[in-house]
PDB file of C-alpha atoms in Angstrom:
ATOM      1  CA  MET A   1      12.712   2.115  23.356  1.00  0.00           C
ATOM      2  CA  LEU A   2      11.285   4.770  25.697  1.00  0.00           C
ATOM      3  CA  SER A   3      11.759   7.505  23.100  1.00  0.00           C
ATOM      4  CA  LEU A   4       9.871   5.430  20.549  1.00  0.00           C
ATOM      5  CA  ILE A   5       7.016   4.743  22.962  1.00  0.00           C
ATOM      6  CA  ASN A   6       6.824   8.457  23.821  1.00  0.00           C
ATOM      7  CA  GLN A   7       6.673   9.328  20.109  1.00  0.00           C
ATOM      8  CA  LEU A   8       3.835   6.853  19.604  1.00  0.00           C
ATOM      9  CA  ARG A   9       1.963   8.295  22.576  1.00  0.00           C
ATOM     10  CA  GLU A  10       2.361  11.797  21.158  1.00  0.00           C
ATOM     11  CA  ILE A  11       1.049  10.610  17.791  1.00  0.00           C
ATOM     12  CA  ASN A  12      -1.929   8.996  19.507  1.00  0.00           C
ATOM     13  CA  ARG A  13      -2.874  12.275  21.181  1.00  0.00           C
ATOM     14  CA  HIS A  14      -3.029  14.035  17.822  1.00  0.00           C
ATOM     15  CA  LEU A  15      -5.070  11.543  15.800  1.00  0.00           C
ATOM     16  CA  VAL A  16      -8.234  13.003  14.273  1.00  0.00           C
ATOM     17  CA  GLU A  17     -11.527  11.704  12.914  1.00  0.00           C
ATOM     18  CA  LEU A  18     -11.193  10.784   9.222  1.00  0.00           C
ATOM     19  CA  PRO A  19     -13.715  10.370   6.391  1.00  0.00           C
ATOM     20  CA  CYS A  20     -13.878   7.210   4.306  1.00  0.00           C
ATOM     21  CA  PRO A  21     -11.042   7.327   1.714  1.00  0.00           C
ATOM     22  CA  GLY A  22     -13.349   5.697  -0.824  1.00  0.00           C
ATOM     23  CA  CYS A  23     -16.495   7.837  -0.759  1.00  0.00           C
ATOM     24  CA  GLY A  24     -15.733  10.663   1.670  1.00  0.00           C
ATOM     25  CA  GLN A  25     -18.603   9.840   4.030  1.00  0.00           C
ATOM     26  CA  ARG A  26     -18.285   9.875   7.821  1.00  0.00           C
ATOM     27  CA  ASP A  27     -20.447   6.947   8.876  1.00  0.00           C
ATOM     28  CA  PRO A  28     -18.117   4.214  10.192  1.00  0.00           C
ATOM     29  CA  GLN A  29     -19.127   0.922  11.756  1.00  0.00           C
ATOM     30  CA  LEU A  30     -16.424   0.028  14.270  1.00  0.00           C
ATOM     31  CA  ILE A  31     -14.511  -3.258  13.976  1.00  0.00           C
ATOM     32  CA  ARG A  32     -11.552  -2.739  16.305  1.00  0.00           C
ATOM     33  CA  CYS A  33     -10.268   0.283  18.244  1.00  0.00           C
ATOM     34  CA  HIS A  34      -6.483  -0.188  18.340  1.00  0.00           C
ATOM     35  CA  ASP A  35      -3.788  -0.968  15.810  1.00  0.00           C
ATOM     36  CA  ARG A  36      -0.583  -2.955  16.294  1.00  0.00           C
ATOM     37  CA  TYR A  37       1.104  -0.024  18.074  1.00  0.00           C
ATOM     38  CA  PHE A  38      -1.939   0.350  20.358  1.00  0.00           C
ATOM     39  CA  LEU A  39      -2.884   3.616  18.675  1.00  0.00           C
ATOM     40  CA  ARG A  40      -6.622   4.322  18.713  1.00  0.00           C
ATOM     41  CA  VAL A  41      -7.275   4.183  14.968  1.00  0.00           C
ATOM     42  CA  ASN A  42     -10.871   2.823  15.029  1.00  0.00           C
ATOM     43  CA  LEU A  43     -10.667   0.287  12.211  1.00  0.00           C
ATOM     44  CA  SER A  44     -14.150   0.441  10.678  1.00  0.00           C
ATOM     45  CA  THR A  45     -16.361  -0.366   7.716  1.00  0.00           C
ATOM     46  CA  CYS A  46     -17.951   2.470   5.778  1.00  0.00           C
ATOM     47  CA  ARG A  47     -21.727   2.004   5.865  1.00  0.00           C
ATOM     48  CA  HIS A  48     -22.013   3.704   2.455  1.00  0.00           C
ATOM     49  CA  CYS A  49     -19.433   2.012   0.221  1.00  0.00           C
ATOM     50  CA  GLY A  50     -18.259  -0.953   2.321  1.00  0.00           C
ATOM     51  CA  LEU A  51     -14.575   0.021   2.386  1.00  0.00           C
ATOM     52  CA  VAL A  52     -12.669  -1.006   5.511  1.00  0.00           C
ATOM     53  CA  TYR A  53     -10.622   1.955   6.717  1.00  0.00           C
ATOM     54  CA  LEU A  54      -9.202   3.853   9.692  1.00  0.00           C
ATOM     55  CA  ALA A  55     -11.826   6.227  11.057  1.00  0.00           C
ATOM     56  CA  ARG A  56      -9.157   7.960  13.189  1.00  0.00           C
ATOM     57  CA  GLY A  57      -5.702   8.718  11.938  1.00  0.00           C
ATOM     58  CA  LEU A  58      -3.003  11.091  10.766  1.00  0.00           C
ATOM     59  CA  SER A  59      -3.489  14.521   9.260  1.00  0.00           C
ATOM     60  CA  GLY A  60      -1.564  17.728   8.617  1.00  0.00           C
ATOM     61  CA  ASP A  61       1.661  18.303  10.539  1.00  0.00           C
ATOM     62  CA  THR A  62       1.207  15.103  12.554  1.00  0.00           C
ATOM     63  CA  GLN A  63       1.156  13.089   9.343  1.00  0.00           C
ATOM     64  CA  ALA A  64       4.196  14.885   7.925  1.00  0.00           C
ATOM     65  CA  GLN A  65       6.121  14.342  11.145  1.00  0.00           C
ATOM     66  CA  PHE A  66       5.165  10.667  11.275  1.00  0.00           C
ATOM     67  CA  TYR A  67       6.371   9.887   7.750  1.00  0.00           C
ATOM     68  CA  ALA A  68       9.526  11.974   8.073  1.00  0.00           C
ATOM     69  CA  GLN A  69      10.687  10.734  11.476  1.00  0.00           C
ATOM     70  CA  LEU A  70       8.801   7.716  12.756  1.00  0.00           C
ATOM     71  CA  TYR A  71       7.792   5.694   9.694  1.00  0.00           C
ATOM     72  CA  PRO A  72      11.368   4.877   8.523  1.00  0.00           C
ATOM     73  CA  ARG A  73      12.182   3.713  12.040  1.00  0.00           C
ATOM     74  CA  LEU A  74       9.090   1.552  12.457  1.00  0.00           C
ATOM     75  CA  MET A  75       9.481   0.025   8.999  1.00  0.00           C
ATOM     76  CA  ARG A  76      13.268  -0.314   9.285  1.00  0.00           C
ATOM     77  CA  GLN A  77      14.117   1.742   6.230  1.00  0.00           C
ATOM     78  CA  PRO A  78      16.610   1.321   4.842  1.00  0.00           C
ATOM     79  CA  PRO A  79      16.570  -2.403   5.682  1.00  0.00           C
ATOM     80  CA  ALA A  80      19.570  -4.266   6.982  1.00  0.00           C
ATOM     81  CA  SER A  81      22.050  -5.244   4.283  1.00  0.00           C
ATOM     82  CA  LYS A  82      21.340  -8.948   4.815  1.00  0.00           C
ATOM     83  CA  ALA A  83      17.678  -8.363   3.851  1.00  0.00           C
ATOM     84  CA  ILE A  84      18.339  -6.316   0.708  1.00  0.00           C
ATOM     85  CA  TRP A  85      18.617  -9.369  -1.527  1.00  0.00           C
ATOM     86  CA  ASN A  86      14.985 -10.241  -0.798  1.00  0.00           C
ATOM     87  CA  TYR A  87      13.792  -6.903  -2.176  1.00  0.00           C
ATOM     88  CA  ARG A  88      15.640  -7.548  -5.426  1.00  0.00           C
ATOM     89  CA  LEU A  89      14.139 -11.031  -5.724  1.00  0.00           C
ATOM     90  CA  LEU A  90      10.631  -9.658  -5.170  1.00  0.00           C
ATOM     91  CA  ALA A  91      11.190  -6.979  -7.806  1.00  0.00           C
ATOM     92  CA  GLY A  92      12.310  -9.609 -10.300  1.00  0.00           C
ATOM     93  CA  TYR A  93       9.283 -11.743  -9.505  1.00  0.00           C
ATOM     94  CA  ARG A  94       6.940  -8.780  -9.958  1.00  0.00           C
ATOM     95  CA  PHE A  95       8.559  -7.859 -13.264  1.00  0.00           C
ATOM     96  CA  SER A  96       8.197 -11.418 -14.540  1.00  0.00           C
ATOM     97  CA  GLU A  97       4.542 -11.706 -13.491  1.00  0.00           C
ATOM     98  CA  ILE A  98       3.558  -8.347 -14.962  1.00  0.00           C
ATOM     99  CA  SER A  99       5.455  -8.904 -18.227  1.00  0.00           C
ATOM    100  CA  ALA A 100       3.660 -12.222 -18.694  1.00  0.00           C
ATOM    101  CA  VAL A 101       0.351 -10.332 -18.741  1.00  0.00           C
ATOM    102  CA  ILE A 102       1.091  -7.048 -20.522  1.00  0.00           C
ATOM    103  CA  GLY A 103       4.147  -7.936 -22.593  1.00  0.00           C
ATOM    104  CA  GLN A 104       7.144  -5.692 -23.202  1.00  0.00           C
ATOM    105  CA  CYS A 105       6.747  -1.961 -22.593  1.00  0.00           C
ATOM    106  CA  GLU A 106       8.965   1.002 -23.379  1.00  0.00           C
ATOM    107  CA  SER A 107       8.031   3.319 -20.511  1.00  0.00           C
ATOM    108  CA  VAL A 108       7.109   3.008 -16.835  1.00  0.00           C
ATOM    109  CA  LEU A 109       6.188   5.188 -13.861  1.00  0.00           C
ATOM    110  CA  ASP A 110       6.625   3.510 -10.468  1.00  0.00           C
ATOM    111  CA  ILE A 111       4.744   5.483  -7.796  1.00  0.00           C
ATOM    112  CA  GLY A 112       6.257   4.780  -4.398  1.00  0.00           C
ATOM    113  CA  ALA A 113       9.427   3.411  -5.979  1.00  0.00           C
ATOM    114  CA  GLY A 114      10.912   2.414  -2.628  1.00  0.00           C
ATOM    115  CA  LEU A 115      14.475   1.119  -2.847  1.00  0.00           C
ATOM    116  CA  GLY A 116      14.287   1.247  -6.649  1.00  0.00           C
ATOM    117  CA  PHE A 117      14.614  -2.428  -7.499  1.00  0.00           C
ATOM    118  CA  PHE A 118      11.565  -2.607  -9.788  1.00  0.00           C
ATOM    119  CA  LEU A 119      12.765   0.382 -11.812  1.00  0.00           C
ATOM    120  CA  ASP A 120      16.180  -1.222 -11.946  1.00  0.00           C
ATOM    121  CA  ALA A 121      14.615  -4.387 -13.373  1.00  0.00           C
ATOM    122  CA  CYS A 122      12.754  -2.334 -15.988  1.00  0.00           C
ATOM    123  CA  ARG A 123      15.987  -0.588 -16.976  1.00  0.00           C
ATOM    124  CA  ALA A 124      17.803  -3.917 -17.232  1.00  0.00           C
ATOM    125  CA  HIS A 125      15.088  -5.302 -19.526  1.00  0.00           C
ATOM    126  CA  GLY A 126      15.268  -2.488 -22.053  1.00  0.00           C
ATOM    127  CA  TYR A 127      12.699   0.084 -20.911  1.00  0.00           C
ATOM    128  CA  GLU A 128      13.723   3.294 -22.671  1.00  0.00           C
ATOM    129  CA  ARG A 129      11.927   5.688 -20.313  1.00  0.00           C
ATOM    130  CA  TYR A 130      11.510   5.040 -16.620  1.00  0.00           C
ATOM    131  CA  MET A 131      10.721   7.220 -13.633  1.00  0.00           C
ATOM    132  CA  GLY A 132       9.938   6.707  -9.954  1.00  0.00           C
ATOM    133  CA  LEU A 133       8.309   8.892  -7.325  1.00  0.00           C
ATOM    134  CA  GLU A 134       9.554   8.264  -3.783  1.00  0.00           C
ATOM    135  CA  PRO A 135       9.079  10.738  -0.907  1.00  0.00           C
ATOM    136  CA  GLY A 136      10.906   8.531   1.620  1.00  0.00           C
ATOM    137  CA  GLY A 137      14.475   9.738   2.074  1.00  0.00           C
ATOM    138  CA  PRO A 138      16.253   6.472   3.029  1.00  0.00           C
ATOM    139  CA  GLN A 139      14.504   4.489   0.290  1.00  0.00           C
ATOM    140  CA  ARG A 140      15.144   7.150  -2.348  1.00  0.00           C
ATOM    141  CA  ASP A 141      18.811   7.473  -1.369  1.00  0.00           C
ATOM    142  CA  HIS A 142      19.282   3.765  -2.043  1.00  0.00           C
ATOM    143  CA  ALA A 143      17.573   3.994  -5.447  1.00  0.00           C
ATOM    144  CA  VAL A 144      19.506   7.100  -6.486  1.00  0.00           C
ATOM    145  CA  ALA A 145      22.963   6.388  -5.106  1.00  0.00           C
ATOM    146  CA  VAL A 146      23.308   2.623  -4.722  1.00  0.00           C
ATOM    147  CA  LEU A 147      21.376   1.558  -7.837  1.00  0.00           C
ATOM    148  CA  GLY A 148      22.454   4.592  -9.848  1.00  0.00           C
ATOM    149  CA  LEU A 149      18.938   5.636 -10.869  1.00  0.00           C
ATOM    150  CA  GLY A 150      19.811   9.273 -10.238  1.00  0.00           C
ATOM    151  CA  GLU A 151      17.340  11.820 -11.600  1.00  0.00           C
ATOM    152  CA  HIS A 152      14.994   9.012 -12.651  1.00  0.00           C
ATOM    153  CA  VAL A 153      13.699   8.898  -9.050  1.00  0.00           C
ATOM    154  CA  ARG A 154      12.069  12.106  -7.866  1.00  0.00           C
ATOM    155  CA  ALA A 155      11.907  13.164  -4.227  1.00  0.00           C
ATOM    156  CA  ALA A 156       8.130  13.479  -4.324  1.00  0.00           C
ATOM    157  CA  GLY A 157       4.849  11.668  -4.120  1.00  0.00           C
ATOM    158  CA  LEU A 158       1.983  11.910  -6.577  1.00  0.00           C
ATOM    159  CA  ASP A 159      -0.094  15.095  -6.304  1.00  0.00           C
ATOM    160  CA  GLU A 160      -2.194  17.411  -8.453  1.00  0.00           C
ATOM    161  CA  GLN A 161       0.920  19.265  -9.684  1.00  0.00           C
ATOM    162  CA  THR A 162       2.778  16.148 -10.861  1.00  0.00           C
ATOM    163  CA  GLN A 163       3.927  16.397 -14.469  1.00  0.00           C
ATOM    164  CA  LEU A 164       5.976  13.879 -16.451  1.00  0.00           C
ATOM    165  CA  PRO A 165       8.286  14.178 -19.480  1.00  0.00           C
ATOM    166  CA  PHE A 166       6.515  11.203 -21.087  1.00  0.00           C
ATOM    167  CA  ALA A 167       3.175   9.364 -20.920  1.00  0.00           C
ATOM    168  CA  PRO A 168       4.039   5.994 -19.342  1.00  0.00           C
ATOM    169  CA  HIS A 169       2.630   2.843 -20.881  1.00  0.00           C
ATOM    170  CA  LEU A 170       2.887   1.133 -17.495  1.00  0.00           C
ATOM    171  CA  VAL A 171       2.084   2.723 -14.127  1.00  0.00           C
ATOM    172  CA  THR A 172       2.680   0.711 -10.962  1.00  0.00           C
ATOM    173  CA  LEU A 173       1.719   1.185  -7.313  1.00  0.00           C
ATOM    174  CA  PHE A 174       3.049  -1.613  -5.118  1.00  0.00           C
ATOM    175  CA  HIS A 175       1.483  -1.374  -1.652  1.00  0.00           C
ATOM    176  CA  VAL A 176       1.011   2.372  -1.988  1.00  0.00           C
ATOM    177  CA  LEU A 177      -2.710   2.921  -2.594  1.00  0.00           C
ATOM    178  CA  GLU A 178      -3.679   1.816   0.918  1.00  0.00           C
ATOM    179  CA  HIS A 179      -1.487   4.590   2.381  1.00  0.00           C
ATOM    180  CA  LEU A 180      -3.087   7.461   0.476  1.00  0.00           C
ATOM    181  CA  GLN A 181      -5.455   9.964   2.038  1.00  0.00           C
ATOM    182  CA  GLU A 182      -7.467  10.277  -1.190  1.00  0.00           C
ATOM    183  CA  PRO A 183      -6.799   7.220  -3.369  1.00  0.00           C
ATOM    184  CA  GLY A 184      -9.560   8.149  -5.814  1.00  0.00           C
ATOM    185  CA  LYS A 185      -7.917  11.481  -6.601  1.00  0.00           C
ATOM    186  CA  ALA A 186      -4.615   9.688  -7.132  1.00  0.00           C
ATOM    187  CA  LEU A 187      -6.200   7.315  -9.657  1.00  0.00           C
ATOM    188  CA  ALA A 188      -7.883  10.220 -11.460  1.00  0.00           C
ATOM    189  CA  LYS A 189      -4.512  11.996 -11.708  1.00  0.00           C
ATOM    190  CA  ILE A 190      -2.830   8.856 -13.019  1.00  0.00           C
ATOM    191  CA  ALA A 191      -5.476   8.650 -15.733  1.00  0.00           C
ATOM    192  CA  THR A 192      -4.381  12.073 -17.026  1.00  0.00           C
ATOM    193  CA  LEU A 193      -0.673  11.182 -17.009  1.00  0.00           C
ATOM    194  CA  MET A 194      -0.521   7.732 -18.593  1.00  0.00           C
ATOM    195  CA  ASP A 195      -0.691   6.516 -22.165  1.00  0.00           C
ATOM    196  CA  PRO A 196      -4.397   6.054 -23.041  1.00  0.00           C
ATOM    197  CA  GLN A 197      -3.579   2.530 -24.227  1.00  0.00           C
ATOM    198  CA  GLY A 198      -1.410   1.753 -21.220  1.00  0.00           C
ATOM    199  CA  TRP A 199      -1.706  -0.416 -18.135  1.00  0.00           C
ATOM    200  CA  LEU A 200      -2.144   0.343 -14.450  1.00  0.00           C
ATOM    201  CA  VAL A 201      -0.907  -2.379 -12.082  1.00  0.00           C
ATOM    202  CA  ILE A 202      -1.729  -2.095  -8.391  1.00  0.00           C
ATOM    203  CA  GLU A 203      -0.875  -4.322  -5.449  1.00  0.00           C
ATOM    204  CA  VAL A 204      -2.624  -3.998  -2.091  1.00  0.00           C
ATOM    205  CA  PRO A 205      -3.191  -6.239   0.926  1.00  0.00           C
ATOM    206  CA  ASP A 206      -6.439  -8.190   0.439  1.00  0.00           C
ATOM    207  CA  ILE A 207      -8.494  -7.761   3.600  1.00  0.00           C
ATOM    208  CA  SER A 208     -10.821 -10.590   2.540  1.00  0.00           C
ATOM    209  CA  ALA A 209      -7.958 -13.088   2.158  1.00  0.00           C
ATOM    210  CA  ASP A 210      -6.478 -15.433   4.754  1.00  0.00           C
ATOM    211  CA  TRP A 211      -3.766 -13.410   6.519  1.00  0.00           C
ATOM    212  CA  GLN A 212      -3.601 -15.082   9.925  1.00  0.00           C
ATOM    213  CA  GLU A 213       0.194 -15.250   9.754  1.00  0.00           C
ATOM    214  CA  LEU A 214       0.201 -11.440   9.729  1.00  0.00           C
ATOM    215  CA  GLY A 215      -2.471 -11.167  12.372  1.00  0.00           C
ATOM    216  CA  LEU A 216      -2.492  -7.874  14.253  1.00  0.00           C
ATOM    217  CA  GLN A 217       0.478  -6.652  12.177  1.00  0.00           C
ATOM    218  CA  GLN A 218      -1.957  -6.067   9.304  1.00  0.00           C
ATOM    219  CA  VAL A 219      -3.578  -3.161  11.158  1.00  0.00           C
ATOM    220  CA  HIS A 220      -1.350  -0.129  11.538  1.00  0.00           C
ATOM    221  CA  ILE A 221      -1.567   3.624  11.423  1.00  0.00           C
ATOM    222  CA  SER A 222      -0.054   4.111   7.961  1.00  0.00           C
ATOM    223  CA  HIS A 223      -2.652   1.910   6.233  1.00  0.00           C
ATOM    224  CA  ARG A 224      -5.699   4.128   5.735  1.00  0.00           C
ATOM    225  CA  SER A 225      -7.643   1.711   3.497  1.00  0.00           C
ATOM    226  CA  TYR A 226      -8.079  -2.082   3.568  1.00  0.00           C
ATOM    227  CA  PHE A 227      -9.256  -3.153   0.133  1.00  0.00           C
ATOM    228  CA  CYS A 228     -10.869  -6.297  -1.218  1.00  0.00           C
ATOM    229  CA  GLN A 229     -11.657  -6.981  -4.876  1.00  0.00           C
ATOM    230  CA  HIS A 230     -15.116  -5.419  -4.587  1.00  0.00           C
ATOM    231  CA  THR A 231     -14.041  -2.103  -3.024  1.00  0.00           C
ATOM    232  CA  LEU A 232     -10.915  -1.754  -5.174  1.00  0.00           C
ATOM    233  CA  GLU A 233     -12.861  -2.360  -8.384  1.00  0.00           C
ATOM    234  CA  ALA A 234     -15.476   0.212  -7.333  1.00  0.00           C
ATOM    235  CA  LEU A 235     -12.749   2.802  -6.745  1.00  0.00           C
ATOM    236  CA  LEU A 236     -11.078   2.060 -10.086  1.00  0.00           C
ATOM    237  CA  ARG A 237     -14.370   2.186 -11.969  1.00  0.00           C
ATOM    238  CA  ALA A 238     -15.320   5.501 -10.348  1.00  0.00           C
ATOM    239  CA  ASN A 239     -12.092   7.013 -11.655  1.00  0.00           C
ATOM    240  CA  GLY A 240     -12.181   5.813 -15.252  1.00  0.00           C
ATOM    241  CA  PHE A 241     -10.425   2.440 -15.097  1.00  0.00           C
ATOM    242  CA  HIS A 242     -11.655  -1.014 -16.120  1.00  0.00           C
ATOM    243  CA  VAL A 243     -10.241  -4.127 -14.490  1.00  0.00           C
ATOM    244  CA  GLN A 244      -8.742  -6.611 -16.941  1.00  0.00           C
ATOM    245  CA  ARG A 245      -7.328  -9.213 -14.577  1.00  0.00           C
ATOM    246  CA  TRP A 246      -7.135 -10.120 -10.892  1.00  0.00           C
ATOM    247  CA  CYS A 247      -4.357 -12.088  -9.245  1.00  0.00           C
ATOM    248  CA  ARG A 248      -4.709 -13.255  -5.648  1.00  0.00           C
ATOM    249  CA  GLU A 249      -1.538 -14.569  -4.023  1.00  0.00           C
ATOM    250  CA  ALA A 250      -1.823 -16.363  -0.736  1.00  0.00           C
ATOM    251  CA  TYR A 251       1.928 -16.299  -0.148  1.00  0.00           C
ATOM    252  CA  GLY A 252       5.040 -14.626  -1.507  1.00  0.00           C
ATOM    253  CA  ILE A 253       5.211 -10.850  -1.626  1.00  0.00           C
ATOM    254  CA  TYR A 254       2.655 -10.340   1.116  1.00  0.00           C
ATOM    255  CA  GLU A 255       0.288 -12.551   3.069  1.00  0.00           C
ATOM    256  CA  GLY A 256      -2.894 -12.240   1.022  1.00  0.00           C
ATOM    257  CA  ASN A 257      -1.456 -10.081  -1.775  1.00  0.00           C
ATOM    258  CA  LEU A 258      -3.958  -8.751  -4.351  1.00  0.00           C
ATOM    259  CA  ARG A 259      -2.687  -7.598  -7.757  1.00  0.00           C
ATOM    260  CA  VAL A 260      -5.002  -5.930 -10.263  1.00  0.00           C
ATOM    261  CA  TYR A 261      -4.365  -5.076 -13.914  1.00  0.00           C
ATOM    262  CA  ALA A 262      -6.509  -2.207 -15.208  1.00  0.00           C
ATOM    263  CA  ARG A 263      -6.770  -0.020 -18.301  1.00  0.00           C
ATOM    264  CA  LEU A 264      -8.479   3.170 -19.364  1.00  0.00           C
ATOM    265  CA  CYS A 265     -10.050   1.486 -22.379  1.00  0.00           C
ATOM    266  CA  ALA A 266     -13.155  -0.671 -21.914  1.00  0.00           C
ATOM    267  CA  PRO A 267     -12.484  -4.419 -21.561  1.00  0.00           C
ATOM    268  CA  THR A 268     -13.596  -6.964 -24.106  1.00  0.00           C
ATOM    269  CA  GLU A 269     -14.666  -9.214 -21.229  1.00  0.00           C
ATOM    270  CA  PRO A 270     -15.039  -7.858 -17.676  1.00  0.00           C
ATOM    271  CA  ALA A 271     -12.857  -9.534 -15.057  1.00  0.00           C
ATOM    272  CA  ALA A 272     -14.853 -11.715 -12.699  1.00  0.00           C
ATOM    273  CA  THR A 273     -15.265 -10.283  -9.206  1.00  0.00           C
ATOM    274  CA  PRO A 274     -16.657 -12.352  -6.333  1.00  0.00           C
ATOM    275  CA  ALA A 275     -19.712 -11.142  -4.460  1.00  0.00           C
ATOM    276  CA  PRO A 276     -18.664  -8.961  -1.523  1.00  0.00           C
ATOM    277  CA  LEU A 277     -18.935 -10.192   2.038  1.00  0.00           C
ATOM    278  CA  SER A 278     -21.683  -8.670   4.132  1.00  0.00           C
ATOM    279  CA  ALA A 279     -20.546  -6.138   6.749  1.00  0.00           C
ATOM    280  CA  SER A 280     -21.117  -8.633   9.555  1.00  0.00           C
ATOM    281  CA  ALA A 281     -19.244 -11.387   7.703  1.00  0.00           C
ATOM    282  CA  MET A 282     -16.348  -9.012   6.962  1.00  0.00           C
ATOM    283  CA  HIS A 283     -16.148  -7.964  10.605  1.00  0.00           C
ATOM    284  CA  ALA A 284     -16.093 -11.587  11.758  1.00  0.00           C
ATOM    285  CA  HIS A 285     -13.434 -12.457   9.175  1.00  0.00           C
ATOM    286  CA  ILE A 286     -11.136  -9.603  10.230  1.00  0.00           C
ATOM    287  CA  LEU A 287     -11.471 -10.288  13.949  1.00  0.00           C
ATOM    288  CA  LYS A 288     -10.694 -13.965  13.337  1.00  0.00           C
ATOM    289  CA  GLN A 289      -7.481 -13.041  11.511  1.00  0.00           C
ATOM    290  CA  ILE A 290      -6.160 -10.475  14.009  1.00  0.00           C
ATOM    291  CA  ARG A 291      -5.572 -12.643  17.109  1.00  0.00           C
ATOM    292  CA  PRO A 292      -4.118  -9.852  19.308  1.00  0.00           C
ATOM    293  CA  LEU A 293      -2.693 -12.193  21.974  1.00  0.00           C
ATOM    294  CA  SER A 294      -0.865 -14.467  19.533  1.00  0.00           C
ATOM    295  CA  LEU A 295       2.823 -14.899  20.379  1.00  0.00           C
ATOM    296  CA  ARG A 296       3.656 -14.965  16.665  1.00  0.00           C
ATOM    297  CA  SER A 297       1.595 -12.062  15.327  1.00  0.00           C
ATOM    298  CA  GLY A 298      -0.052 -10.226  18.232  1.00  0.00           C
ATOM    299  CA  TYR A 299       0.947  -7.694  20.859  1.00  0.00           C
ATOM    300  CA  PRO A 300       3.681  -9.879  22.443  1.00  0.00           C
ATOM    301  CA  ARG A 301       5.588  -9.927  19.155  1.00  0.00           C
ATOM    302  CA  MET A 302       5.043  -6.201  18.549  1.00  0.00           C
ATOM    303  CA  ALA A 303       6.319  -5.415  22.060  1.00  0.00           C
ATOM    304  CA  LEU A 304       9.488  -7.420  21.340  1.00  0.00           C
ATOM    305  CA  ARG A 305       9.929  -5.677  17.983  1.00  0.00           C
ATOM    306  CA  ILE A 306       9.611  -2.227  19.542  1.00  0.00           C
ATOM    307  CA  ALA A 307      12.057  -3.203  22.280  1.00  0.00           C
ATOM    308  CA  ARG A 308      14.622  -4.189  19.651  1.00  0.00           C
ATOM    309  CA  MET A 309      14.249  -0.803  17.963  1.00  0.00           C
TER     310      MET A 309
END
């Protein structure tokens, strides 16, 4: 426990001021100073584009060290064997929901493939070409060795040099976009890699949803962006995508899960997007959800979790 606390303290000393991941501006309006690990991340709203994001966070060597050493430990990767079944069930649920909207595809790229269960479901349902990108060692080892996905899962994330042997008809990012330093650049790169008639399916936590069961756990150092429908649609539109369908899930995969289906081609009918909350209303909503002293979702629970690690 003490080694983990010392690592978190060291991380905290090396956090730096960050621009908005959505528009690149540096004009944050502070909501809350500390995340669930009591790191000073300065959760804020961008006064220019309205995106909720961390105005202080990881960069450079500190970021590389965090994801290589600390992130797998904090997120318990790989998970305990008794929890593995849940990941497979969630992958099957995702596959079913997505297939009901876009139909059968022949090719898929899963960015942030994790333990590999979604790719495994695609393979089982007849996808001829499938590939995953997963920089996390423990997660990738499970996908490659346990599920037998082998060379179909690369030890890499998405970057400007990424090239594929095929143009995927389906590209998925399940709870990945909120981790990225420059999500707009990632979307622009995806647009050059995918089939022009294909689908992009993204899942992110919905900051405007009801996530009181998560509480303070929602805010942590690895989540750079906190999207709602309005800010996610703006980012997609700025990088050449058109939203076809929104799906808000109050329960299931994630408390307040937001799934969006987008394409490069223009929609026949634009997907309805609710009017965004004002900055003051968004701040009030977030602070109401966090409840830092809650025994179920606040600092007492996080202290117990760290102690168990």
